[in-house]
Rosetta silent file (secondary structure, phi, psi, omega in degrees, C-alpha in Angstrom):
SEQUENCE: MLHRLFATVIPGALIGATLVAAPLAAETWQMSAHDPDGNFHTENIRQFAADVGEKSGGALTLDVKSNAVLLSRTDLKRGVQRNVVPIGEVLISALANEDPIYAADSVPLLATTFEDAKKLWDASKPVYEKKLAGEGLKILWAEPWPPQGIYMKTPIESAADLKGVKFRAYNPTTARFAELMGAVPATVASAEIGQAFSTGVISGMLTSPITGVDSQAWDFVKHYYDLRAFIPKNMVLVNQAAFDALPPESQKALTDAAAAAETRGWAMAEEANAKATETLKTNGMEIHEPPAALVTDLSSVGKTMADEWVASGGEGVAEIMRAYRP
SCORE:     score description
SCORE:     0.000 S_00000001
   1 L     0.000  -55.929 -173.223   75.118  172.302  117.777 S_00000001
   2 H   -67.227  -12.940 -170.659   72.774  171.277  114.961 S_00000001
   3 H   -90.162  -11.954 -161.522   73.731  174.040  112.820 S_00000001
   4 H   -87.828  -29.098  176.131   77.632  173.227  113.364 S_00000001
   5 H   -62.879  -43.812 -172.903   76.395  169.408  112.347 S_00000001
   6 H   -50.175  -72.935  155.874   74.281  170.687  109.533 S_00000001
   7 H    16.887  -75.811 -170.498   77.361  172.501  108.776 S_00000001
   8 H   -73.577  -38.815 -140.976   79.753  169.811  108.934 S_00000001
   9 H  -112.540  -41.147  161.088   77.672  166.555  107.402 S_00000001
  10 H   -31.189  -58.409  171.002   76.013  168.427  104.627 S_00000001
  11 H   -86.113  -21.139  161.948   78.818  169.592  102.088 S_00000001
  12 H   -67.109  -44.480 -175.315   80.231  165.860  102.718 S_00000001
  13 H   -48.526  -55.363 -167.015   76.844  164.370  101.836 S_00000001
  14 H   -63.353  -41.662  170.999   77.004  166.679   98.526 S_00000001
  15 H   -81.241   -2.892 -174.958   80.474  165.870   97.323 S_00000001
  16 H   -74.663  -78.789  173.091   79.931  162.140   98.232 S_00000001
  17 H   -25.032  -71.775 -165.381   76.631  162.751   95.775 S_00000001
  18 H   -50.515  -27.729 -177.761   78.772  164.921   93.125 S_00000001
  19 H   -59.308  -66.032 -170.422   81.329  161.689   93.362 S_00000001
  20 H   -50.146  -51.459 -167.380   78.797  159.216   92.461 S_00000001
  21 H   -85.733   -0.566  163.435   77.149  161.048   89.974 S_00000001
  22 L   -32.492  126.116 -164.958   80.278  162.015   87.895 S_00000001
  23 L   -70.289  159.084  172.899   80.201  160.891   84.407 S_00000001
  24 L   -83.461  169.691 -171.656   83.421  158.441   83.982 S_00000001
  25 L   -78.464  135.649  167.779   86.362  160.434   82.049 S_00000001
  26 L   -54.183  140.072  175.301   86.555  160.168   78.335 S_00000001
  27 E  -135.751  142.127 -158.117   89.409  158.674   76.630 S_00000001
  28 L  -119.053  130.828  167.899   90.474  159.197   73.314 S_00000001
  29 L  -151.271  148.734 -173.305   92.971  156.277   71.340 S_00000001
  30 E   -96.063  130.327  154.152   94.763  156.575   68.062 S_00000001
  31 E  -122.486  141.186 -164.559   94.251  153.789   65.900 S_00000001
  32 E  -100.840  112.790 -177.388   96.365  152.496   63.252 S_00000001
  33 L   -98.818  130.908  179.948   94.583  151.207   59.939 S_00000001
  34 L   -55.996  -59.608 -164.918   96.698  150.119   57.070 S_00000001
  35 L   -94.368  176.958 -175.758   94.978  150.897   54.007 S_00000001
  36 L   -69.272  158.069  172.225   93.842  153.987   52.283 S_00000001
  37 L   -82.161  151.346 -158.784   90.031  155.437   52.838 S_00000001
  38 L    85.027  -16.976  161.482   87.694  153.538   50.366 S_00000001
  39 L   -64.273  134.934 -136.011   89.333  150.541   51.066 S_00000001
  40 H   -97.672   -8.892  167.246   86.640  148.435   52.642 S_00000001
  41 H   -64.661  -32.546 -174.305   89.048  147.260   55.600 S_00000001
  42 H   -75.726  -65.367  163.501   89.657  151.231   56.451 S_00000001
  43 H    -7.559  -59.183 -157.077   85.794  151.221   56.072 S_00000001
  44 H   -94.878  -46.286  168.089   84.941  148.706   58.005 S_00000001
  45 H   -60.559  -52.867  173.111   87.230  150.071   60.748 S_00000001
  46 H   -73.786   -4.819 -178.095   86.007  153.170   60.925 S_00000001
  47 H   -93.174  -36.199  157.053   82.460  151.934   61.250 S_00000001
  48 H   -39.058  -89.581  174.710   83.910  149.886   64.037 S_00000001
  49 H   -16.363  -68.329  177.240   85.211  152.901   65.440 S_00000001
  50 H   -46.818  -41.509 -170.574   81.886  154.851   65.145 S_00000001
  51 H   -66.967  -34.720 -179.651   80.018  151.836   67.331 S_00000001
  52 H   -69.254  -19.195  160.604   82.481  152.125   70.003 S_00000001
  53 H   -73.763  -38.889  176.321   81.874  155.314   70.622 S_00000001
  54 H   -61.732  -48.993 -170.438   78.126  154.988   70.686 S_00000001
  55 L   -74.096   14.035  157.736   78.119  151.780   72.864 S_00000001
  56 L  -106.076   20.722 -173.519   80.263  153.339   75.451 S_00000001
  57 L    26.912   67.038  174.386   78.245  156.744   75.236 S_00000001
  58 L    76.780  -18.472  173.726   81.465  158.570   74.454 S_00000001
  59 L   -46.805  -24.510 -179.571   83.501  157.184   76.839 S_00000001
  60 E  -127.065  117.478 -169.479   85.668  156.035   74.270 S_00000001
  61 L  -107.015  145.287  161.236   86.811  157.671   71.150 S_00000001
  62 L  -111.075  118.451  171.092   88.849  155.690   68.482 S_00000001
  63 E  -108.138  106.569 -174.165   90.889  158.452   65.971 S_00000001
  64 E  -100.832  127.853  173.163   91.431  156.223   63.182 S_00000001
  65 E  -104.272  151.788 -168.423   94.377  157.104   61.049 S_00000001
  66 L  -126.957  169.147 -178.636   94.166  155.097   57.653 S_00000001
  67 L    83.637   12.531  172.262   97.229  154.619   55.190 S_00000001
  68 L    86.639  -28.154  166.365   99.631  153.113   57.637 S_00000001
  69 L     6.918  -57.326 -170.846  100.506  156.991   58.771 S_00000001
  70 L   -73.162  -40.901 -167.212  100.809  155.833   62.360 S_00000001
  71 L  -155.002  128.861  164.363  102.895  152.419   61.972 S_00000001
  72 L   -85.399 -161.940 -166.099  103.698  150.667   58.743 S_00000001
  73 L   -66.450  -63.831 -173.274  102.817  146.742   58.674 S_00000001
  74 L   -50.609   -6.362  179.460  106.334  146.066   59.645 S_00000001
  75 L  -115.634   -1.653 -125.789  106.038  147.900   62.691 S_00000001
  76 H  -102.421  -32.074 -170.362  102.597  147.566   63.791 S_00000001
  77 H   -84.247  -27.216  174.168  102.336  144.681   66.243 S_00000001
  78 H   -59.809  -51.024  163.398  105.440  145.815   67.948 S_00000001
  79 H   -54.271  -51.511 -165.357  103.973  149.592   68.384 S_00000001
  80 H   -80.427  -33.828  179.802  100.717  148.204   69.809 S_00000001
  81 L   -81.466   15.578  163.427  102.687  145.975   72.029 S_00000001
  82 L  -117.150   61.235  120.148  104.779  149.177   73.701 S_00000001
  83 L    70.049    2.781 -175.029  101.623  150.960   73.454 S_00000001
  84 L   -67.180  -39.261  143.779  102.913  153.516   71.120 S_00000001
  85 L  -127.460  178.581 -172.104   99.247  153.138   70.266 S_00000001
  86 L  -101.224  -17.276  175.061   96.724  151.147   71.808 S_00000001
  87 E  -143.147  150.468 -175.289   95.187  149.598   68.970 S_00000001
  88 E  -170.826  162.192 -178.004   95.840  148.634   65.397 S_00000001
  89 E  -103.364  122.808  173.727   95.255  146.667   62.057 S_00000001
  90 E  -133.547  145.005  176.331   97.863  144.400   60.921 S_00000001
  91 E   -69.412  115.936 -179.568   98.178  141.483   57.814 S_00000001
  92 L   -52.557  -24.123 -178.499   98.508  138.392   59.393 S_00000001
  93 L   -97.302  -22.684  173.140  100.991  136.899   57.345 S_00000001
  94 H   -53.895  -28.817  167.542  103.238  139.643   57.578 S_00000001
  95 H   -91.072    9.788 -175.818  104.262  138.168   60.908 S_00000001
  96 H   -71.358   15.356  166.441  105.371  134.709   59.674 S_00000001
  97 H   -81.641  -20.585 -178.677  108.936  135.839   60.173 S_00000001
  98 L  -104.555    7.879  172.631  109.018  135.835   63.741 S_00000001
  99 L   175.621  121.653 -170.348  106.792  132.407   63.744 S_00000001
 100 H   -54.482  -24.075 -169.196  105.537  130.056   61.052 S_00000001
 101 H   -80.673   -7.404  178.387  102.020  129.731   62.271 S_00000001
 102 H   -80.356  -34.115  171.922  101.319  133.422   61.022 S_00000001
 103 H   -41.068  -29.411 -157.236  101.853  131.932   57.673 S_00000001
 104 H   -58.506  -65.235 -164.218   98.687  129.696   57.536 S_00000001
 105 H   -48.511    3.202 -156.784   96.706  131.962   55.910 S_00000001
 106 H  -140.084  -22.144  179.842   99.071  132.487   52.734 S_00000001
 107 L   -59.032  116.082 -168.485  100.176  128.938   52.031 S_00000001
 108 L   -66.365  121.063 -178.308   98.850  128.530   48.308 S_00000001
 109 L    93.597  -35.225 -174.702   95.763  126.033   47.934 S_00000001
 110 L   -49.975  -43.335 -163.287   95.167  125.581   51.587 S_00000001
 111 L  -153.082   91.545  174.743   92.086  127.933   51.622 S_00000001
 112 L  -111.402    5.791 -178.810   91.170  129.513   48.373 S_00000001
 113 L  -131.066  147.099  172.870   87.184  130.133   48.959 S_00000001
 114 H   -60.111  -16.885 -177.685   85.978  132.296   51.700 S_00000001
 115 H   -62.945  -61.565  170.835   84.089  129.422   53.438 S_00000001
 116 H   -48.827  -44.953 -174.287   87.419  127.654   53.621 S_00000001
 117 H   -88.652    3.967  166.679   89.349  130.323   54.879 S_00000001
 118 H   -86.682   -4.471  167.179   86.773  131.108   57.847 S_00000001
 119 H   -63.755  -55.260 -165.663   87.311  127.583   58.573 S_00000001
 120 H   -86.146  -11.188  174.733   91.163  127.826   58.700 S_00000001
 121 H   -82.170  -37.601 -161.035   90.828  131.239   60.477 S_00000001
 122 H   -73.687  -14.778 -171.323   88.478  129.604   63.123 S_00000001
 123 H   -89.708  -35.585 -175.543   91.284  126.650   63.438 S_00000001
 124 H   -78.004  -25.405 -163.081   94.311  129.457   63.817 S_00000001
 125 H   -48.819  -65.394 -154.661   92.385  131.854   66.253 S_00000001
 126 H   -65.461  -28.100  174.154   93.215  130.017   69.334 S_00000001
 127 H   -66.284  -26.388  163.189   96.957  129.437   68.451 S_00000001
 128 H   -79.284  -30.782 -172.774   97.498  133.065   67.939 S_00000001
 129 H   -59.688  -27.445 -178.103   95.397  134.045   71.083 S_00000001
 130 H   -86.156  -32.080  172.209   97.853  132.297   73.166 S_00000001
 131 H   -59.813  -35.246  172.731  100.714  133.223   71.433 S_00000001
 132 H   -75.714  -29.752  159.119   99.764  137.069   71.594 S_00000001
 133 H   -35.652  -59.159 -166.940   98.715  136.707   75.208 S_00000001
 134 L   -78.629   14.528 -173.987  102.077  136.017   76.336 S_00000001
 135 L  -114.240  -14.706 -174.037  103.273  139.162   74.287 S_00000001
 136 L    94.471   23.469 -173.814  100.709  141.481   75.926 S_00000001
 137 E  -134.177  144.932  171.683   98.215  141.716   72.983 S_00000001
 138 E  -116.943  121.904  169.903   94.741  140.984   72.386 S_00000001
 139 E   -53.911  109.957  148.501   92.694  139.609   69.239 S_00000001
 140 L   -82.568  -27.067 -178.436   89.709  141.713   68.498 S_00000001
 141 L  -165.696 -158.949  160.706   89.132  140.395   64.962 S_00000001
 142 L  -138.704  167.823  125.138   89.595  139.194   61.672 S_00000001
 143 E  -144.240  163.558  176.907   88.704  139.804   58.193 S_00000001
 144 E  -106.050  177.396  154.846   90.059  138.437   54.546 S_00000001
 145 L   -67.824  159.724  150.062   91.006  139.676   51.770 S_00000001
 146 L   -51.936  159.485  173.930   89.821  138.899   48.477 S_00000001
 147 L   -68.840  147.517  163.471   91.535  135.791   46.893 S_00000001
 148 E   -53.945  117.257 -171.606   95.324  136.537   45.278 S_00000001
 149 E  -133.370  158.829  158.739   95.622  136.809   41.484 S_00000001
 150 E  -108.255  143.484 -176.726   98.332  137.859   39.350 S_00000001
 151 E  -107.331  146.504 -170.676   98.966  140.894   37.635 S_00000001
 152 E  -150.786  146.757 -169.572  101.270  141.077   34.503 S_00000001
 153 L   -91.650  -27.533  177.237  102.022  143.545   32.081 S_00000001
 154 L  -113.257  155.676 -172.288  102.260  141.016   29.013 S_00000001
 155 L   -66.849 -173.947 -179.624  100.109  137.583   29.084 S_00000001
 156 L  -161.377  160.173 -171.083  101.490  134.233   30.578 S_00000001
 157 L   -99.879  -82.319  168.652  101.010  131.038   30.146 S_00000001
 158 L  -148.684 -179.918 -165.072  102.761  129.171   33.045 S_00000001
 159 L   -62.984  -24.667  156.388  105.263  129.528   35.485 S_00000001
 160 L   -35.648  -33.963 -164.544  108.070  129.819   32.712 S_00000001
 161 L   -97.118    1.658  166.736  106.652  133.157   31.346 S_00000001
 162 L  -119.120   15.842  158.226  107.618  134.589   34.975 S_00000001
 163 L   -37.212  105.270  174.917  111.229  133.714   34.926 S_00000001
 164 L    98.221  -48.690  177.972  113.383  136.343   35.859 S_00000001
 165 L   -24.230  106.709  149.438  110.102  138.571   36.574 S_00000001
 166 E   -45.891   94.984 -165.168  110.633  141.401   39.075 S_00000001
 167 E  -101.920  116.137  154.062  107.723  140.299   41.394 S_00000001
 168 E   -52.738  152.691 -173.947  106.178  142.147   44.443 S_00000001
 169 E  -147.625  124.802  177.298  106.159  140.317   47.578 S_00000001
 170 L  -115.391    4.797  153.119  104.755  141.584   50.611 S_00000001
 171 L  -155.946 -173.433 -163.698  105.381  138.995   53.612 S_00000001
 172 H   -72.640  -31.656 -174.468  107.820  136.044   53.704 S_00000001
 173 H   -68.929  -33.453 -166.096  105.166  133.423   52.012 S_00000001
 174 H   -91.055  -43.417  166.343  104.637  135.584   48.801 S_00000001
 175 H   -67.435  -17.361  167.411  108.195  136.060   48.432 S_00000001
 176 H   -54.741  -59.438 -172.216  108.768  132.169   48.739 S_00000001
 177 H   -56.575  -44.329  179.172  105.945  131.802   46.195 S_00000001
 178 H   -67.800  -43.143 -165.950  107.503  134.099   43.736 S_00000001
 179 H   -60.687  -69.740 -176.257  110.931  132.474   43.860 S_00000001
 180 H   -29.537  -50.546 -159.793  109.282  128.887   43.461 S_00000001
 181 L   -89.653   21.309  164.953  107.461  130.220   40.540 S_00000001
 182 L    98.389  -25.569 -154.868  110.992  131.332   38.760 S_00000001
 183 L   -73.608 -173.438 -170.396  110.087  135.199   39.385 S_00000001
 184 E  -124.258   99.092  163.541  112.734  137.643   41.337 S_00000001
 185 E   -90.866  173.339 -179.422  110.958  138.951   44.518 S_00000001
 186 E  -115.773  143.813  162.790  110.819  142.733   45.695 S_00000001
 187 E  -103.698  147.248 -164.649  109.253  143.447   48.690 S_00000001
 188 L  -149.551  114.452 -179.653  107.085  146.540   48.053 S_00000001
 189 L   -59.431  170.016 -147.379  104.499  148.142   50.586 S_00000001
 190 H   -88.886  -55.292  178.297  100.860  148.645   49.340 S_00000001
 191 H   -63.011   -6.354 -175.651  101.337  152.298   49.406 S_00000001
 192 H  -133.399   34.387  173.770  104.150  152.428   47.184 S_00000001
 193 L   -72.517  -17.977  162.022  103.147  150.000   44.548 S_00000001
 194 L   -79.279  -57.329  165.595  102.670  152.721   41.879 S_00000001
 195 H   -44.069  -64.649  173.804  106.098  153.962   42.157 S_00000001
 196 H   -38.791  -37.948  171.781  107.811  150.431   42.198 S_00000001
 197 H   -70.237  -69.546 -152.480  106.070  149.788   38.936 S_00000001
 198 H   -61.619  -24.128  166.508  106.663  153.280   37.269 S_00000001
 199 L  -126.651   48.995  159.832  110.824  152.995   37.974 S_00000001
 200 L    50.637   36.691 -177.004  110.793  149.282   37.323 S_00000001
 201 L   -75.614  -45.238 -179.182  111.527  147.967   40.992 S_00000001
 202 L  -114.144 -179.069  144.203  108.450  145.342   39.956 S_00000001
 203 L  -122.816  -25.487 -164.138  106.616  144.196   36.658 S_00000001
 204 E  -162.443  148.470  177.890  104.174  142.168   37.802 S_00000001
 205 E  -136.293  167.545  166.332  102.584  141.146   41.262 S_00000001
 206 E  -127.011  122.776  179.006  100.397  138.857   43.369 S_00000001
 207 E  -163.879  171.270  173.593   97.600  140.521   45.093 S_00000001
 208 L   -60.426  156.269  177.339   93.984  141.248   45.367 S_00000001
 209 H   -48.420  -68.371  166.695   91.481  142.926   43.167 S_00000001
 210 H    -3.292  -61.597  149.210   91.267  145.258   45.848 S_00000001
 211 H   -77.481  -36.806 -178.695   94.973  146.646   45.762 S_00000001
 212 H   -39.551  -57.605 -163.320   94.834  146.637   42.149 S_00000001
 213 H   -71.721  -35.936 -176.991   92.164  149.318   42.408 S_00000001
 214 H   -70.007  -14.458  170.010   93.574  151.041   45.285 S_00000001
 215 H   -96.847    0.644  160.432   96.898  151.389   43.410 S_00000001
 216 L    66.216   58.569 -163.757   95.020  152.073   40.182 S_00000001
 217 H   -60.524  -32.579  174.281   97.179  148.704   38.810 S_00000001
 218 H   -42.035  -51.253  176.806   95.539  149.811   35.056 S_00000001
 219 H   -49.478  -24.975 -179.161   98.388  152.250   34.635 S_00000001
 220 H  -142.476   17.890  158.947  101.231  150.257   34.726 S_00000001
 221 L  -155.366  145.097 -176.482   99.704  146.440   33.726 S_00000001
 222 L  -116.418   25.966  166.581   96.962  145.213   31.389 S_00000001
 223 E   179.399  138.860 -160.629   96.253  141.914   32.563 S_00000001
 224 E  -136.276  126.035 -158.260   95.084  140.070   35.615 S_00000001
 225 E   -98.655  118.353 -170.523   94.811  136.237   36.126 S_00000001
 226 E   -91.437   80.768  164.001   92.069  135.493   38.890 S_00000001
 227 E   -50.477  -37.811 -177.915   94.279  132.798   40.427 S_00000001
 228 E    53.101   43.897 -170.841   92.334  132.303   43.846 S_00000001
 229 E   -79.530  -31.755  165.869   95.684  131.303   45.228 S_00000001
 230 E  -166.670 -170.825  179.946   94.766  132.116   48.521 S_00000001
 231 L  -131.924   99.744 -158.038   92.950  134.450   50.926 S_00000001
 232 L  -111.855  160.207 -169.608   94.833  136.112   53.499 S_00000001
 233 E  -129.912  158.862 -177.357   93.474  138.168   56.492 S_00000001
 234 E   -95.930  159.446  144.978   94.013  141.497   58.193 S_00000001
 235 E  -142.125  164.199 -164.538   93.198  141.263   62.319 S_00000001
 236 E  -117.050  115.261 -162.695   93.159  143.965   64.778 S_00000001
 237 E  -104.593  146.227  161.318   95.528  143.714   68.196 S_00000001
 238 E  -129.615  132.038  162.612   94.821  145.880   71.126 S_00000001
 239 E   -20.130  110.408  166.107   97.359  146.548   74.255 S_00000001
 240 H   -57.463  -33.766  177.481   96.056  143.722   76.723 S_00000001
 241 H   -93.034  -37.068  160.768   96.801  146.295   79.488 S_00000001
 242 H   -14.135  -71.208 -164.245   95.681  149.199   77.679 S_00000001
 243 H   -78.701  -12.167  161.495   92.439  147.552   77.185 S_00000001
 244 H   -68.871  -48.853 -177.393   92.676  146.139   80.865 S_00000001
 245 L   -57.040   -5.255 -175.230   92.672  149.654   82.112 S_00000001
 246 L   -95.172  154.560 -177.088   89.593  150.529   80.760 S_00000001
 247 L   -60.123  152.617  172.486   86.160  150.713   82.704 S_00000001
 248 L   -57.422  -19.611 -170.410   83.930  147.431   81.986 S_00000001
 249 L   -96.575    1.270  174.510   81.560  149.425   80.064 S_00000001
 250 L  -121.200   16.798  158.483   84.050  150.520   77.407 S_00000001
 251 H   -90.017  -65.293 -175.898   85.766  146.766   77.109 S_00000001
 252 H   -47.145  -33.940  174.872   82.365  145.452   76.327 S_00000001
 253 H   -48.011  -61.003 -152.209   82.073  148.572   73.950 S_00000001
 254 H   -95.004   -9.655  172.164   84.939  147.495   72.170 S_00000001
 255 H   -86.990  -57.356  172.284   84.413  143.199   72.322 S_00000001
 256 H   -41.882  -57.843  147.480   80.954  144.132   70.845 S_00000001
 257 H   -25.867  -55.829  149.679   81.930  146.240   68.437 S_00000001
 258 H   -37.953  -88.772  173.582   84.750  144.068   67.246 S_00000001
 259 H    -4.440  -45.772 -148.032   81.814  141.340   67.040 S_00000001
 260 H  -107.524  -31.425 -179.078   80.018  143.110   64.993 S_00000001
 261 H   -81.370  -24.159  168.082   82.957  144.139   62.631 S_00000001
 262 H   -64.807  -58.672  165.798   84.084  140.859   62.256 S_00000001
 263 H   -31.094  -49.301 -171.003   80.645  139.804   60.695 S_00000001
 264 H   -72.076  -59.558  154.621   80.442  142.901   58.631 S_00000001
 265 H   -16.208  -51.876  160.920   84.066  142.177   57.406 S_00000001
 266 H   -93.173  -12.583  168.198   83.694  138.928   55.828 S_00000001
 267 H   -68.394  -63.338  176.692   80.612  140.333   54.016 S_00000001
 268 H   -27.332  -52.156  169.281   82.417  143.239   52.666 S_00000001
 269 H   -44.293  -44.985 -172.052   85.037  140.792   51.045 S_00000001
 270 H   -75.249  -27.063  173.452   83.116  139.023   49.341 S_00000001
 271 H   -67.017  -38.206 -158.407   81.151  142.720   47.684 S_00000001
 272 H   -74.621  -25.133  165.799   84.213  144.291   47.631 S_00000001
 273 H   -31.954  -60.110 -178.976   85.655  141.101   45.392 S_00000001
 274 H   -73.049  -48.994  171.662   83.334  141.434   42.959 S_00000001
 275 H   -52.315  -20.191 -166.057   83.027  145.303   42.765 S_00000001
 276 H  -101.248  -64.695  172.124   87.077  145.574   42.413 S_00000001
 277 H   -54.765  -21.950 -168.821   87.027  143.201   39.529 S_00000001
 278 H   -84.260  -54.500  161.184   84.469  144.689   37.696 S_00000001
 279 H   -14.867  -86.636  165.522   86.603  147.806   38.466 S_00000001
 280 H   -29.209  -40.422 -157.167   89.819  146.472   37.192 S_00000001
 281 H   -78.443  -56.172  175.522   87.798  145.028   33.773 S_00000001
 282 L   -51.818   -8.331 -173.212   86.078  148.936   33.491 S_00000001
 283 L  -105.383    2.060 -174.730   89.666  150.555   33.503 S_00000001
 284 L    91.243   16.078  161.948   90.690  148.184   30.587 S_00000001
 285 L   -93.889  160.829  178.661   92.256  145.423   32.010 S_00000001
 286 E   -82.012  115.575 -169.127   91.871  141.623   30.759 S_00000001
 287 E   -99.562  129.099 -165.081   90.667  139.713   33.588 S_00000001
 288 E  -112.327  126.418  169.164   91.981  136.171   32.621 S_00000001
 289 L   -77.084  136.075 -173.892   90.994  132.839   34.212 S_00000001
 290 L   -59.335  141.666 -178.876   94.509  131.042   34.662 S_00000001
 291 L   -62.481  147.814 -174.365   95.717  128.863   31.852 S_00000001
 292 H   -57.943  -40.353 -177.011   95.638  124.860   32.890 S_00000001
 293 H   -48.351  -54.801 -129.177  100.024  125.039   32.472 S_00000001
 294 H   -86.882   -4.618 -177.621   99.878  127.877   34.936 S_00000001
 295 H   -67.659  -75.757 -170.616   96.997  125.889   37.444 S_00000001
 296 H    -8.725  -88.141 -176.164   99.726  122.874   37.310 S_00000001
 297 H   -41.095  -21.097 -172.545  102.529  124.914   38.233 S_00000001
 298 H   -94.254  -36.110 -162.617  100.544  126.469   40.933 S_00000001
 299 H   -84.598  -15.803 -177.398   99.286  123.302   42.356 S_00000001
 300 H   -89.281  -35.219  177.175  102.994  122.119   42.574 S_00000001
 301 H   -66.359  -28.582 -179.025  104.054  125.046   44.127 S_00000001
 302 H   -50.497  -52.355 -160.098  101.237  125.038   46.473 S_00000001
 303 H   -84.918  -14.080  155.086  102.052  121.564   47.670 S_00000001
 304 H   -33.527  -67.908 -156.075  105.791  122.930   47.987 S_00000001
 305 H   -88.255  -57.404 -179.859  105.174  125.499   50.423 S_00000001
 306 H   -46.679  -48.583  177.604  102.575  123.399   52.566 S_00000001
 307 H   -72.137  -13.929  173.948  105.200  120.591   53.232 S_00000001
 308 H   -90.526  -34.710  164.857  107.922  123.430   54.102 S_00000001
 309 H   -31.297  -77.349  170.128  105.195  124.939   56.341 S_00000001
 310 H   -32.801  -79.447 -145.902  104.450  121.869   58.251 S_00000001
 311 H   -87.136   19.416  153.764  107.553  120.941   58.716 S_00000001
 312 L  -128.753   44.970  161.108  108.926  124.244   60.104 S_00000001
 313 L   -97.118  -27.694  171.026  106.175  125.101   62.135 S_00000001
 314 L    85.847 -158.607  173.968  106.460  122.989   64.794 S_00000001
 315 H   -85.609  -10.312  154.920  103.465  122.373   67.029 S_00000001
 316 H   -45.727  -51.047 -179.769  101.759  125.383   66.460 S_00000001
 317 H   -73.907  -51.777 -173.013  101.274  124.782   62.577 S_00000001
 318 H   -57.483  -40.402 -167.088  100.416  120.902   63.708 S_00000001
 319 H   -95.392  -28.632  152.479   97.808  122.055   65.965 S_00000001
 320 H   -67.473  -59.813 -159.381   96.206  124.473   63.275 S_00000001
 321 L   -66.670  -12.779  175.317   96.386  121.990   60.485 S_00000001
 322 L   -89.378  -11.522 -170.057   94.706  119.271   63.181 S_00000001
 323 L   -97.417  -37.927 -156.256   91.748  121.799   63.810 S_00000001
 324 L   -96.703  -37.782  178.988   91.440  122.813   59.920 S_00000001
 325 L  -137.783   83.910 -173.833   91.640  119.464   58.402 S_00000001
 326 L   -89.280    0.000    0.000   90.945  116.502   61.375 S_00000001
């Protein structure tokens, strides 16, 4: 009898012990990064991925794919929403077509320093979180690009010199900026800038020193005007259902690593701005402070765009502005 009891009870106990001791199953997520390797945004994402692996004890691995090979900028939000990939990076203002609230950080002169850009993010984030939560998405973090300047083949003094120029746009607000400055906007992705210049699709652009370096702009233009028009930001989104399905340890690994990535990303942006501007100069580009007439024109355009943004944005924009400028 004791022998039969031993044979019955002990194996069950061993099975129970085995189940308790079994490690969590490891999971791998693909993560879509928009920019190429070498860009500080991608470098920060790769460090984030390494931190997640370490903090989760290997339970969650992020396989980062750079240069938008998984999802384009226009497809990223919907792709994460549908769990085509569970996590990815998107330029916030690229979403302005679906809701004006996302245009906040590309309104000229609204925030032109990193300090003001951080204040604007703090004001915008609760509005974005509420909107995205209703769409099954969670924000992990955001980080800025350097301030935006104008790249041209020939010198300019005012907006009059941009009249009729084929000008790169990368979101709705940069297209509107080009129109108001007298240029003709053409939507061109970051990875296609070189081809667009070489084929005559564009002959000027408004973008950061980082994108200028990534695209080797010195091969196509010789003049960079440090306009500091605005400071756009990228944000990293995760599919809420995929996040909720993770064990608590992996969820905490993601959010802790994201908090570190945000702090690191803002510091990296300032450092990258100075480094990239120097790289443009080293490669033969002329770096200009904007002429007075161009600054005046920018101020006029900025006021028009700010008024348009507030008028078209409804309560979401009003909430952002109340928090940003109480």
